[in-house]
Amino acid sequence: MSDSGGPDVTQELRLPWDEDPDDLYEHAPCGYLTTLPDGTIVKVNQTFLSWTGYKRGDLVGHRRFRDLLSSGGQIYHETHYAPLLRMQDEVHELAFDVVCADGRTLPTLVNSLLARGPEREPRAIRTTVFDATERRGYEKELLFARKRAEDSERRIQVLQRVVADLAAAPTEAEVAEAVVRAPEPAFGAASSSIYLVDAERDTIVAVASTDPTTGNWDDMPRSSPRAVARVAERGDLHVVGSLTEAKEHFPDLVDNMRRSGRNTVVLLPLTTGPADDQPGAETLGVLAFSFTGEHRLTDHELRVVRLLGQHAGQALDRARLYDDLRRREERTTFLSETTRSLDEVHRLLPRARRLVDRMVPEIADWASVRLSVGPTGVLEEAGGAAPGADWLAHAIARVTASSEPIFPDQEAAAGCVVLPLTARGRVLGTLSLQMVLDRRGGEGERAFLTELADRAGLALENARLYEQERQIARTLQRSLLAGNLPGGDARFAVETYYHAAAQDLEVGGDWFDAFLITKDKLAMAVGDVVGRGIDAATTMGQLRSAIRALAGDGVGPARLLEGLDRFVDRVESARMATVAYAEVDLVTGELTYACAGHLPPLLQEPVGSPEFLLDARSAALGSRAGDRRRTEHSRTLAAGSRLLLYTDGLIERRTRPIDKGFEVLAREFARRRDAPLQGLSSALADTLVGRDHADDVCLLCLTLGTEERIERSIGADRMQIALLRADLRAWLVSHDVEPETRDAVLLACSEAVANSIEHGYRDDPFGTIDVVATVTEDAVEVKVTDRGTWRGAVTDVARGRGLQLIRESMDQVLFDRTDGTTVTMRRAREAE
């Protein structure tokens, strides 16, 4: 009895019947195996045999435990089970699939114990085997539930990401791109396509697809019997679960589904509101996605699909509003820029050419301007293939007679628009455009094209009147001087000069041009067209344009002159024109040049005398005599070299031999070796020609590299200091002057100029101040000179803050009153 009076539970309880130990072993609720250390089975209970279907004689002494395992189990037995058992003498709850006698597998959990002898030698392995079938089922259910939760979470994440992308997508195309890629990560779809409704054209347009080979990838009318059109009309979700359903409801899907191996297709309308809210919802498109094999969407997936359709529809609605606004802004900008661009050129042919260049490729693939001006009219076209000649001629005749435009949907030649060019109540000609009208906003596109034609007609009429009425001197200025010369590059500087004959107001044919072929290659040309008058000027413009058109990376001067020869064969007025053409590699300094009957360029390198470049010479353009073989010559120029291209008006005189003219030019060019580039060309022309001359003078001077020193003259006006600082700063930067030194020099120079204005020109507002700056590897030196009258000593009147700042900024400051007042300031450069 226990202390509490109850039975003593510490004593062994005995059953009312006797247990047989052998029976307990044989029919235990788990399998028992006893094996030798090598795994050979020496004893097995009946429970294991019943589970696996083996006979005792099949196992004992004949099979090892690992032989009963699946292939993966055998590998795991060797790599994990056996090593752990040897190290720990026991293993617990290892999962193995036991292969039964009939070939089926039995999921099990195994516990093993290694028995050792007195000397710790392995003697036997005792193993218990538990049936884990139900446990494995539970695990599979848990894994399935977890996978379903993970899939749901993944779909939600994909939907959230798509919604974020839709919120950030400003255009219809970007919205479509975001939507079409959603079904694959969200639902495991094999491919997807998106179609958008064009209400104005009453069509459904195929926009994007992850695999265009899996569907009917073309546009269709909204009344089409195809599945996409029917879903767009109804505005409700359709899931085609099999080929049988497709045959019954959407026969047009059958061939594509069979060919692509898709057995399930989802057709989702993209609506601006919930699908069940029919009065307030508008279908803007359809998203179609498909699955390989039959795929049944769960209720949760269907809810996500509908939500995707609503978000995508709302994003499309917003994007269309944005697209419409953006397109109106773009068209307005294009109209204003086209008007401004046409106003930049004053003659009729360049204006017509610029008009077609503006059209292609931004507005059309092909554009043509036909004007009824002059005896032969004007025709300018650009772009790809033109429409049929017969249809185009008929359309142009209709438009000219009726003054009404022809748009693509009105005629058989789809894509071609013919617009009248009118001004002051008269049809000047037509503008023809080979194009496809925008898929949306057709009426807006037509209004835009009509406005464009009206503006173009007025601009062309103004150009025609300009050519008729402007004075010849005005034509001279507009025709001969090239604009937009390259600049802003520290590796080179270009200065040009042109002056018409003082005794003849008729237009001449001298011209110059400079432009960048690439960002690292500069082209320069100076030429002279035979004759005078508007025809010569017109020919000059054509030659200059031809050079720009022919020039290209890898073409070179020789091939360019060959191209000009072919051009001259078609333009008789350009025959015998002379051209000097050169290209400079701004990285290597290599100069490549050629002269077609023109005077040789003059080269002044930093060291030595000027040199006329007499190589690569050939006959004038289109010449039928002389050496017509076009060659070129190259040489490398050092930084600081100057190259002068010029026309014969600079050196040719009836009163002296031309050799004398070359000699004078070389001498004057050498004398100005160190002169700043600014004003160099005009100074040469003044010295060699003067103001009263009988021929046109044209010069183009190139300086390679930066100016070794800078010279500037400014008026005694404080407003000029800011301009001087900007000029000086750019020059210091081009010479890689260190920031601290640069800032100190700018401050000191500004203070010195301010002192000159305040004290030297106190009573003379028309005085000038000269600033000269030089830079070496060691220092920067600046001289500021004025010719004003200082009251008292310079150091007395400049004892204020200005002089203190100058002395604090510069290492050395000197004053010279010999001729006016010169302040010399020097600042050492910082060591690298």
mmCIF file of C-alpha atoms in Angstrom, residues 8-333:
data_model
loop_
_atom_site.group_PDB
_atom_site.id
_atom_site.type_symbol
_atom_site.label_atom_id
_atom_site.label_comp_id
_atom_site.label_asym_id
_atom_site.label_seq_id
_atom_site.Cartn_x
_atom_site.Cartn_y
_atom_site.Cartn_z
ATOM 1 C CA ASP A 8 1.346 0.750 -4.826
ATOM 2 C CA VAL A 9 1.759 1.762 -8.501
ATOM 3 C CA THR A 10 5.511 1.501 -8.187
ATOM 4 C CA GLN A 11 5.136 -2.248 -8.287
ATOM 5 C CA GLU A 12 4.963 -3.920 -11.685
ATOM 6 C CA LEU A 13 1.378 -4.375 -12.844
ATOM 7 C CA ARG A 14 0.643 -7.806 -14.131
ATOM 8 C CA LEU A 15 -1.803 -8.613 -16.884
ATOM 9 C CA PRO A 16 -4.473 -11.229 -16.222
ATOM 10 C CA TRP A 17 -2.835 -13.347 -18.902
ATOM 11 C CA ASP A 18 0.765 -14.230 -19.668
ATOM 12 C CA GLU A 19 2.522 -12.438 -22.615
ATOM 13 C CA ASP A 20 4.582 -14.514 -25.052
ATOM 14 C CA PRO A 21 7.810 -12.637 -25.780
ATOM 15 C CA ASP A 22 8.143 -14.202 -29.211
ATOM 16 C CA ASP A 23 4.628 -13.124 -30.084
ATOM 17 C CA LEU A 24 5.377 -9.585 -28.931
ATOM 18 C CA TYR A 25 8.399 -9.490 -31.238
ATOM 19 C CA GLU A 26 6.705 -11.008 -34.249
ATOM 20 C CA HIS A 27 3.524 -8.963 -34.107
ATOM 21 C CA ALA A 28 4.781 -5.693 -32.669
ATOM 22 C CA PRO A 29 3.187 -2.517 -34.137
ATOM 23 C CA CYS A 30 6.460 -1.809 -35.947
ATOM 24 C CA GLY A 31 8.906 -3.773 -37.992
ATOM 25 C CA TYR A 32 12.035 -5.211 -36.385
ATOM 26 C CA LEU A 33 15.211 -6.039 -38.192
ATOM 27 C CA THR A 34 18.492 -7.338 -36.886
ATOM 28 C CA THR A 35 21.426 -7.124 -39.269
ATOM 29 C CA LEU A 36 25.110 -7.770 -39.185
ATOM 30 C CA PRO A 37 27.413 -4.745 -39.329
ATOM 31 C CA ASP A 38 27.544 -5.102 -43.146
ATOM 32 C CA GLY A 39 23.738 -4.833 -43.285
ATOM 33 C CA THR A 40 22.946 -8.539 -43.912
ATOM 34 C CA ILE A 41 19.551 -9.353 -42.405
ATOM 35 C CA VAL A 42 19.742 -12.109 -39.755
ATOM 36 C CA LYS A 43 16.366 -11.613 -38.108
ATOM 37 C CA VAL A 44 13.081 -9.958 -39.106
ATOM 38 C CA ASN A 45 9.656 -9.925 -37.488
ATOM 39 C CA GLN A 46 6.339 -10.832 -39.040
ATOM 40 C CA THR A 47 5.057 -7.266 -38.998
ATOM 41 C CA PHE A 48 7.753 -6.137 -41.462
ATOM 42 C CA LEU A 49 7.133 -9.188 -43.627
ATOM 43 C CA SER A 50 3.396 -8.491 -43.700
ATOM 44 C CA TRP A 51 3.955 -4.865 -44.675
ATOM 45 C CA THR A 52 6.402 -5.644 -47.473
ATOM 46 C CA GLY A 53 5.107 -8.999 -48.723
ATOM 47 C CA TYR A 54 8.494 -10.714 -48.430
ATOM 48 C CA LYS A 55 8.999 -14.237 -47.076
ATOM 49 C CA ARG A 56 11.425 -14.696 -44.222
ATOM 50 C CA GLY A 57 13.620 -17.008 -46.297
ATOM 51 C CA ASP A 58 13.896 -14.332 -49.012
ATOM 52 C CA LEU A 59 15.512 -11.934 -46.579
ATOM 53 C CA VAL A 60 17.395 -13.689 -43.779
ATOM 54 C CA GLY A 61 20.927 -14.348 -44.858
ATOM 55 C CA HIS A 62 20.229 -13.272 -48.438
ATOM 56 C CA ARG A 63 19.495 -9.553 -48.465
ATOM 57 C CA ARG A 64 20.961 -6.503 -46.856
ATOM 58 C CA PHE A 65 18.813 -3.744 -45.444
ATOM 59 C CA ARG A 66 20.019 -1.240 -48.080
ATOM 60 C CA ASP A 67 18.895 -3.683 -50.800
ATOM 61 C CA LEU A 68 15.305 -3.094 -49.741
ATOM 62 C CA LEU A 69 15.472 0.678 -50.265
ATOM 63 C CA SER A 70 14.647 2.776 -53.313
ATOM 64 C CA SER A 71 17.500 4.134 -55.437
ATOM 65 C CA GLY A 72 17.490 7.461 -53.633
ATOM 66 C CA GLY A 73 17.261 5.661 -50.300
ATOM 67 C CA GLN A 74 20.294 3.555 -51.111
ATOM 68 C CA ILE A 75 22.324 6.669 -51.876
ATOM 69 C CA TYR A 76 21.126 8.312 -48.660
ATOM 70 C CA HIS A 77 21.978 5.082 -46.755
ATOM 71 C CA GLU A 78 25.549 5.251 -47.988
ATOM 72 C CA THR A 79 26.083 8.998 -47.580
ATOM 73 C CA HIS A 80 24.211 9.675 -44.321
ATOM 74 C CA TYR A 81 22.746 6.653 -42.541
ATOM 75 C CA ALA A 82 25.832 4.421 -42.404
ATOM 76 C CA PRO A 83 28.333 7.194 -41.503
ATOM 77 C CA LEU A 84 26.056 8.570 -38.740
ATOM 78 C CA LEU A 85 25.485 5.101 -37.293
ATOM 79 C CA ARG A 86 29.203 4.381 -37.140
ATOM 80 C CA MET A 87 29.900 7.721 -35.448
ATOM 81 C CA GLN A 88 26.933 7.893 -33.037
ATOM 82 C CA ASP A 89 25.963 4.184 -32.614
ATOM 83 C CA GLU A 90 22.352 5.225 -33.262
ATOM 84 C CA VAL A 91 20.159 7.131 -35.687
ATOM 85 C CA HIS A 92 16.564 8.231 -35.301
ATOM 86 C CA GLU A 93 13.599 8.897 -37.582
ATOM 87 C CA LEU A 94 15.307 8.691 -40.926
ATOM 88 C CA ALA A 95 12.814 8.598 -43.787
ATOM 89 C CA PHE A 96 13.243 5.775 -46.299
ATOM 90 C CA ASP A 97 11.046 4.353 -49.043
ATOM 91 C CA VAL A 98 11.144 0.532 -48.738
ATOM 92 C CA VAL A 99 10.537 -1.353 -51.995
ATOM 93 C CA CYS A 100 8.039 -4.126 -51.320
ATOM 94 C CA ALA A 101 8.016 -7.547 -52.917
ATOM 95 C CA ASP A 102 5.362 -6.460 -55.448
ATOM 96 C CA GLY A 103 7.354 -3.329 -56.459
ATOM 97 C CA ARG A 104 5.322 -0.750 -54.596
ATOM 98 C CA THR A 105 7.072 1.598 -52.157
ATOM 99 C CA LEU A 106 6.313 1.853 -48.460
ATOM 100 C CA PRO A 107 7.079 5.211 -46.761
ATOM 101 C CA THR A 108 8.847 4.473 -43.450
ATOM 102 C CA LEU A 109 10.668 6.064 -40.537
ATOM 103 C CA VAL A 110 13.718 4.109 -39.348
ATOM 104 C CA ASN A 111 15.518 4.035 -35.979
ATOM 105 C CA SER A 112 18.719 1.989 -35.702
ATOM 106 C CA LEU A 113 21.056 1.044 -32.842
ATOM 107 C CA LEU A 114 24.570 -0.322 -33.309
ATOM 108 C CA ALA A 115 25.465 -2.976 -30.702
ATOM 109 C CA ARG A 116 29.152 -3.357 -29.900
ATOM 110 C CA GLY A 117 31.167 -6.113 -28.191
ATOM 111 C CA PRO A 118 33.494 -5.937 -25.183
ATOM 112 C CA GLU A 119 36.256 -4.520 -27.385
ATOM 113 C CA ARG A 120 33.918 -1.939 -28.910
ATOM 114 C CA GLU A 121 33.807 -3.901 -32.103
ATOM 115 C CA PRO A 122 30.501 -3.665 -34.044
ATOM 116 C CA ARG A 123 28.415 -6.791 -33.559
ATOM 117 C CA ALA A 124 24.898 -6.152 -34.797
ATOM 118 C CA ILE A 125 22.461 -3.449 -35.897
ATOM 119 C CA ARG A 126 18.961 -3.429 -34.444
ATOM 120 C CA THR A 127 16.452 -1.474 -36.504
ATOM 121 C CA THR A 128 12.827 -0.509 -35.951
ATOM 122 C CA VAL A 129 10.722 0.395 -38.950
ATOM 123 C CA PHE A 130 7.501 2.478 -38.642
ATOM 124 C CA ASP A 131 4.855 2.810 -41.329
ATOM 125 C CA ALA A 132 4.803 6.542 -42.370
ATOM 126 C CA THR A 133 2.134 6.318 -45.034
ATOM 127 C CA GLU A 134 -0.390 8.437 -43.194
ATOM 128 C CA ARG A 135 2.266 10.854 -42.037
ATOM 129 C CA ARG A 136 3.493 11.234 -45.597
ATOM 130 C CA GLY A 137 -0.056 12.008 -46.670
ATOM 131 C CA TYR A 138 -0.363 14.651 -43.993
ATOM 132 C CA GLU A 139 2.927 16.155 -45.117
ATOM 133 C CA LYS A 140 1.751 16.224 -48.719
ATOM 134 C CA GLU A 141 -1.435 17.951 -47.682
ATOM 135 C CA LEU A 142 0.553 20.481 -45.696
ATOM 136 C CA LEU A 143 2.922 21.037 -48.609
ATOM 137 C CA PHE A 144 -0.024 21.413 -50.988
ATOM 138 C CA ALA A 145 -1.651 23.934 -48.661
ATOM 139 C CA ARG A 146 1.596 25.835 -48.320
ATOM 140 C CA LYS A 147 2.137 25.803 -52.082
ATOM 141 C CA ARG A 148 -1.391 27.077 -52.614
ATOM 142 C CA ALA A 149 -0.758 29.869 -50.119
ATOM 143 C CA GLU A 150 2.573 30.681 -51.772
ATOM 144 C CA ASP A 151 0.910 30.709 -55.217
ATOM 145 C CA SER A 152 -1.765 33.012 -53.901
ATOM 146 C CA GLU A 153 0.841 35.282 -52.349
ATOM 147 C CA ARG A 154 2.842 35.254 -55.572
ATOM 148 C CA ARG A 155 -0.232 36.204 -57.615
ATOM 149 C CA ILE A 156 -1.005 39.016 -55.185
ATOM 150 C CA GLN A 157 2.592 40.233 -55.405
ATOM 151 C CA VAL A 158 2.507 40.070 -59.194
ATOM 152 C CA LEU A 159 -0.791 41.941 -59.209
ATOM 153 C CA GLN A 160 0.620 44.571 -56.855
ATOM 154 C CA ARG A 161 3.675 44.949 -59.060
ATOM 155 C CA VAL A 162 1.520 45.219 -62.171
ATOM 156 C CA VAL A 163 -0.713 47.800 -60.480
ATOM 157 C CA ALA A 164 2.402 49.792 -59.556
ATOM 158 C CA ASP A 165 3.679 49.529 -63.136
ATOM 159 C CA LEU A 166 0.301 50.607 -64.447
ATOM 160 C CA ALA A 167 0.289 53.609 -62.154
ATOM 161 C CA ALA A 168 3.707 54.613 -63.462
ATOM 162 C CA ALA A 169 2.936 53.908 -67.151
ATOM 163 C CA PRO A 170 2.001 57.196 -68.827
ATOM 164 C CA THR A 171 1.253 55.883 -72.332
ATOM 165 C CA GLU A 172 -1.079 53.312 -73.795
ATOM 166 C CA ALA A 173 1.825 51.294 -75.194
ATOM 167 C CA GLU A 174 3.514 51.081 -71.782
ATOM 168 C CA VAL A 175 0.257 50.027 -70.130
ATOM 169 C CA ALA A 176 -0.211 47.293 -72.736
ATOM 170 C CA GLU A 177 3.369 46.098 -72.210
ATOM 171 C CA ALA A 178 2.862 45.873 -68.440
ATOM 172 C CA VAL A 179 -0.456 44.023 -68.750
ATOM 173 C CA VAL A 180 0.603 41.511 -71.393
ATOM 174 C CA ARG A 181 3.442 40.219 -69.197
ATOM 175 C CA ALA A 182 1.343 39.715 -66.063
ATOM 176 C CA PRO A 183 -0.382 36.322 -66.727
ATOM 177 C CA GLU A 184 2.815 34.284 -67.016
ATOM 178 C CA PRO A 185 4.246 34.999 -63.527
ATOM 179 C CA ALA A 186 0.823 35.357 -61.892
ATOM 180 C CA PHE A 187 -0.965 32.263 -63.215
ATOM 181 C CA GLY A 188 1.702 30.245 -65.002
ATOM 182 C CA ALA A 189 0.317 31.058 -68.451
ATOM 183 C CA ALA A 190 2.317 29.919 -71.460
ATOM 184 C CA SER A 191 1.653 33.017 -73.565
ATOM 185 C CA SER A 192 -0.527 36.119 -73.631
ATOM 186 C CA SER A 193 -1.690 38.766 -76.092
ATOM 187 C CA ILE A 194 -3.435 42.093 -75.736
ATOM 188 C CA TYR A 195 -5.904 43.747 -78.103
ATOM 189 C CA LEU A 196 -7.168 47.333 -77.799
ATOM 190 C CA VAL A 197 -10.451 48.771 -79.004
ATOM 191 C CA ASP A 198 -10.241 51.694 -81.447
ATOM 192 C CA ALA A 199 -13.742 53.119 -81.155
ATOM 193 C CA GLU A 200 -13.232 55.794 -83.806
ATOM 194 C CA ARG A 201 -12.110 53.319 -86.471
ATOM 195 C CA ASP A 202 -14.500 50.681 -85.106
ATOM 196 C CA THR A 203 -11.717 48.122 -85.004
ATOM 197 C CA ILE A 204 -9.862 45.982 -82.498
ATOM 198 C CA VAL A 205 -6.098 46.356 -82.822
ATOM 199 C CA ALA A 206 -3.518 43.705 -81.910
ATOM 200 C CA VAL A 207 -0.954 45.573 -79.823
ATOM 201 C CA ALA A 208 1.452 43.247 -78.016
ATOM 202 C CA SER A 209 2.075 39.550 -77.448
ATOM 203 C CA THR A 210 4.619 37.385 -75.653
ATOM 204 C CA ASP A 211 4.308 34.848 -78.494
ATOM 205 C CA PRO A 212 2.679 36.220 -81.689
ATOM 206 C CA THR A 213 2.626 32.711 -83.245
ATOM 207 C CA THR A 214 -0.072 31.461 -80.870
ATOM 208 C CA GLY A 215 -3.023 33.609 -81.954
ATOM 209 C CA ASN A 216 -4.762 35.531 -84.722
ATOM 210 C CA TRP A 217 -2.249 38.341 -84.691
ATOM 211 C CA ASP A 218 -4.017 40.917 -86.844
ATOM 212 C CA ASP A 219 -6.563 43.688 -86.526
ATOM 213 C CA MET A 220 -10.280 42.955 -86.792
ATOM 214 C CA PRO A 221 -13.576 44.849 -87.015
ATOM 215 C CA ARG A 222 -15.498 45.191 -83.771
ATOM 216 C CA SER A 223 -18.346 43.288 -85.443
ATOM 217 C CA SER A 224 -16.082 40.316 -86.182
ATOM 218 C CA PRO A 225 -17.358 36.883 -85.060
ATOM 219 C CA ARG A 226 -13.934 36.089 -83.621
ATOM 220 C CA ALA A 227 -13.636 35.358 -79.921
ATOM 221 C CA VAL A 228 -11.762 38.543 -79.033
ATOM 222 C CA ALA A 229 -14.376 40.762 -80.689
ATOM 223 C CA ARG A 230 -17.254 38.887 -79.047
ATOM 224 C CA VAL A 231 -15.691 39.199 -75.585
ATOM 225 C CA ALA A 232 -15.033 42.901 -76.188
ATOM 226 C CA GLU A 233 -18.680 43.354 -77.160
ATOM 227 C CA ARG A 234 -20.077 41.452 -74.152
ATOM 228 C CA GLY A 235 -17.551 42.749 -71.637
ATOM 229 C CA ASP A 236 -17.502 39.541 -69.548
ATOM 230 C CA LEU A 237 -14.776 37.020 -68.713
ATOM 231 C CA HIS A 238 -14.616 33.782 -70.729
ATOM 232 C CA VAL A 239 -12.528 30.727 -69.858
ATOM 233 C CA VAL A 240 -12.267 28.171 -72.668
ATOM 234 C CA GLY A 241 -11.257 25.032 -70.793
ATOM 235 C CA SER A 242 -10.782 22.577 -73.654
ATOM 236 C CA LEU A 243 -10.885 22.100 -77.390
ATOM 237 C CA THR A 244 -14.412 20.785 -77.026
ATOM 238 C CA GLU A 245 -15.560 24.043 -75.429
ATOM 239 C CA ALA A 246 -13.728 26.026 -78.100
ATOM 240 C CA LYS A 247 -15.533 24.125 -80.867
ATOM 241 C CA GLU A 248 -18.841 24.863 -79.195
ATOM 242 C CA HIS A 249 -18.403 28.535 -78.323
ATOM 243 C CA PHE A 250 -15.410 30.023 -80.200
ATOM 244 C CA PRO A 251 -14.583 27.954 -83.315
ATOM 245 C CA ASP A 252 -11.942 30.426 -84.496
ATOM 246 C CA LEU A 253 -9.735 29.422 -81.549
ATOM 247 C CA VAL A 254 -9.648 25.702 -82.391
ATOM 248 C CA ASP A 255 -6.923 25.705 -85.049
ATOM 249 C CA ASN A 256 -4.617 27.959 -83.047
ATOM 250 C CA MET A 257 -5.136 25.953 -79.849
ATOM 251 C CA ARG A 258 -4.444 22.681 -81.637
ATOM 252 C CA ARG A 259 -1.410 24.066 -83.485
ATOM 253 C CA SER A 260 0.186 25.668 -80.398
ATOM 254 C CA GLY A 261 -0.697 22.900 -77.964
ATOM 255 C CA ARG A 262 -2.849 25.176 -75.796
ATOM 256 C CA ASN A 263 -5.860 23.527 -74.189
ATOM 257 C CA THR A 264 -7.084 26.395 -71.986
ATOM 258 C CA VAL A 265 -7.609 30.005 -73.086
ATOM 259 C CA VAL A 266 -8.731 32.905 -70.905
ATOM 260 C CA LEU A 267 -10.335 35.944 -72.573
ATOM 261 C CA LEU A 268 -10.360 38.866 -70.139
ATOM 262 C CA PRO A 269 -12.087 42.178 -71.023
ATOM 263 C CA LEU A 270 -10.197 45.281 -69.859
ATOM 264 C CA THR A 271 -12.910 47.534 -68.478
ATOM 265 C CA THR A 272 -13.036 50.950 -66.868
ATOM 266 C CA GLY A 273 -15.220 49.588 -64.019
ATOM 267 C CA PRO A 274 -16.554 46.324 -62.561
ATOM 268 C CA ALA A 275 -17.777 43.967 -65.284
ATOM 269 C CA ASP A 276 -21.205 43.637 -63.650
ATOM 270 C CA ASP A 277 -21.671 47.424 -63.750
ATOM 271 C CA GLN A 278 -22.607 47.425 -67.414
ATOM 272 C CA PRO A 279 -24.032 50.974 -67.695
ATOM 273 C CA GLY A 280 -20.862 52.555 -66.282
ATOM 274 C CA ALA A 281 -18.232 50.132 -67.634
ATOM 275 C CA GLU A 282 -16.513 50.511 -71.004
ATOM 276 C CA THR A 283 -14.426 47.764 -72.574
ATOM 277 C CA LEU A 284 -11.147 49.229 -73.835
ATOM 278 C CA GLY A 285 -9.429 45.999 -74.790
ATOM 279 C CA VAL A 286 -9.081 42.251 -74.293
ATOM 280 C CA LEU A 287 -6.255 40.308 -72.658
ATOM 281 C CA ALA A 288 -5.999 36.730 -73.948
ATOM 282 C CA PHE A 289 -3.712 34.225 -72.237
ATOM 283 C CA SER A 290 -3.440 30.480 -72.631
ATOM 284 C CA PHE A 291 -2.082 27.388 -70.881
ATOM 285 C CA THR A 292 -0.383 24.252 -72.114
ATOM 286 C CA GLY A 293 -2.747 21.442 -71.140
ATOM 287 C CA GLU A 294 -6.089 21.865 -69.461
ATOM 288 C CA HIS A 295 -5.853 24.322 -66.578
ATOM 289 C CA ARG A 296 -8.735 24.898 -64.183
ATOM 290 C CA LEU A 297 -8.681 28.314 -62.550
ATOM 291 C CA THR A 298 -9.735 28.417 -58.909
ATOM 292 C CA ASP A 299 -12.279 30.896 -57.607
ATOM 293 C CA HIS A 300 -9.478 32.892 -56.033
ATOM 294 C CA GLU A 301 -7.582 32.992 -59.343
ATOM 295 C CA LEU A 302 -10.710 34.129 -61.162
ATOM 296 C CA ARG A 303 -11.167 36.974 -58.697
ATOM 297 C CA VAL A 304 -7.551 38.040 -59.273
ATOM 298 C CA VAL A 305 -8.061 37.815 -63.046
ATOM 299 C CA ARG A 306 -11.122 40.090 -62.913
ATOM 300 C CA LEU A 307 -9.272 42.516 -60.666
ATOM 301 C CA LEU A 308 -6.426 42.611 -63.177
ATOM 302 C CA GLY A 309 -8.905 43.443 -65.945
ATOM 303 C CA GLN A 310 -10.369 46.345 -63.962
ATOM 304 C CA HIS A 311 -6.988 47.840 -63.045
ATOM 305 C CA ALA A 312 -5.703 47.451 -66.604
ATOM 306 C CA GLY A 313 -8.844 49.070 -68.048
ATOM 307 C CA GLN A 314 -8.601 52.036 -65.698
ATOM 308 C CA ALA A 315 -4.896 52.441 -66.527
ATOM 309 C CA LEU A 316 -5.704 52.318 -70.250
ATOM 310 C CA ASP A 317 -8.382 54.958 -69.829
ATOM 311 C CA ARG A 318 -5.947 57.220 -68.013
ATOM 312 C CA ALA A 319 -3.163 56.530 -70.538
ATOM 313 C CA ARG A 320 -5.437 57.340 -73.474
ATOM 314 C CA LEU A 321 -6.258 60.687 -71.961
ATOM 315 C CA TYR A 322 -2.551 61.262 -71.425
ATOM 316 C CA ASP A 323 -1.736 60.080 -74.960
ATOM 317 C CA ASP A 324 -4.304 62.422 -76.438
ATOM 318 C CA LEU A 325 -2.935 65.354 -74.455
ATOM 319 C CA ARG A 326 0.669 64.458 -75.276
ATOM 320 C CA ARG A 327 -0.111 64.029 -78.952
ATOM 321 C CA ARG A 328 -1.845 67.402 -79.104
ATOM 322 C CA GLU A 329 1.194 68.967 -77.429
ATOM 323 C CA GLU A 330 3.568 67.167 -79.785
ATOM 324 C CA ARG A 331 1.592 68.235 -82.823
ATOM 325 C CA THR A 332 1.423 71.828 -81.622
ATOM 326 C CA THR A 333 5.169 71.795 -80.979
#
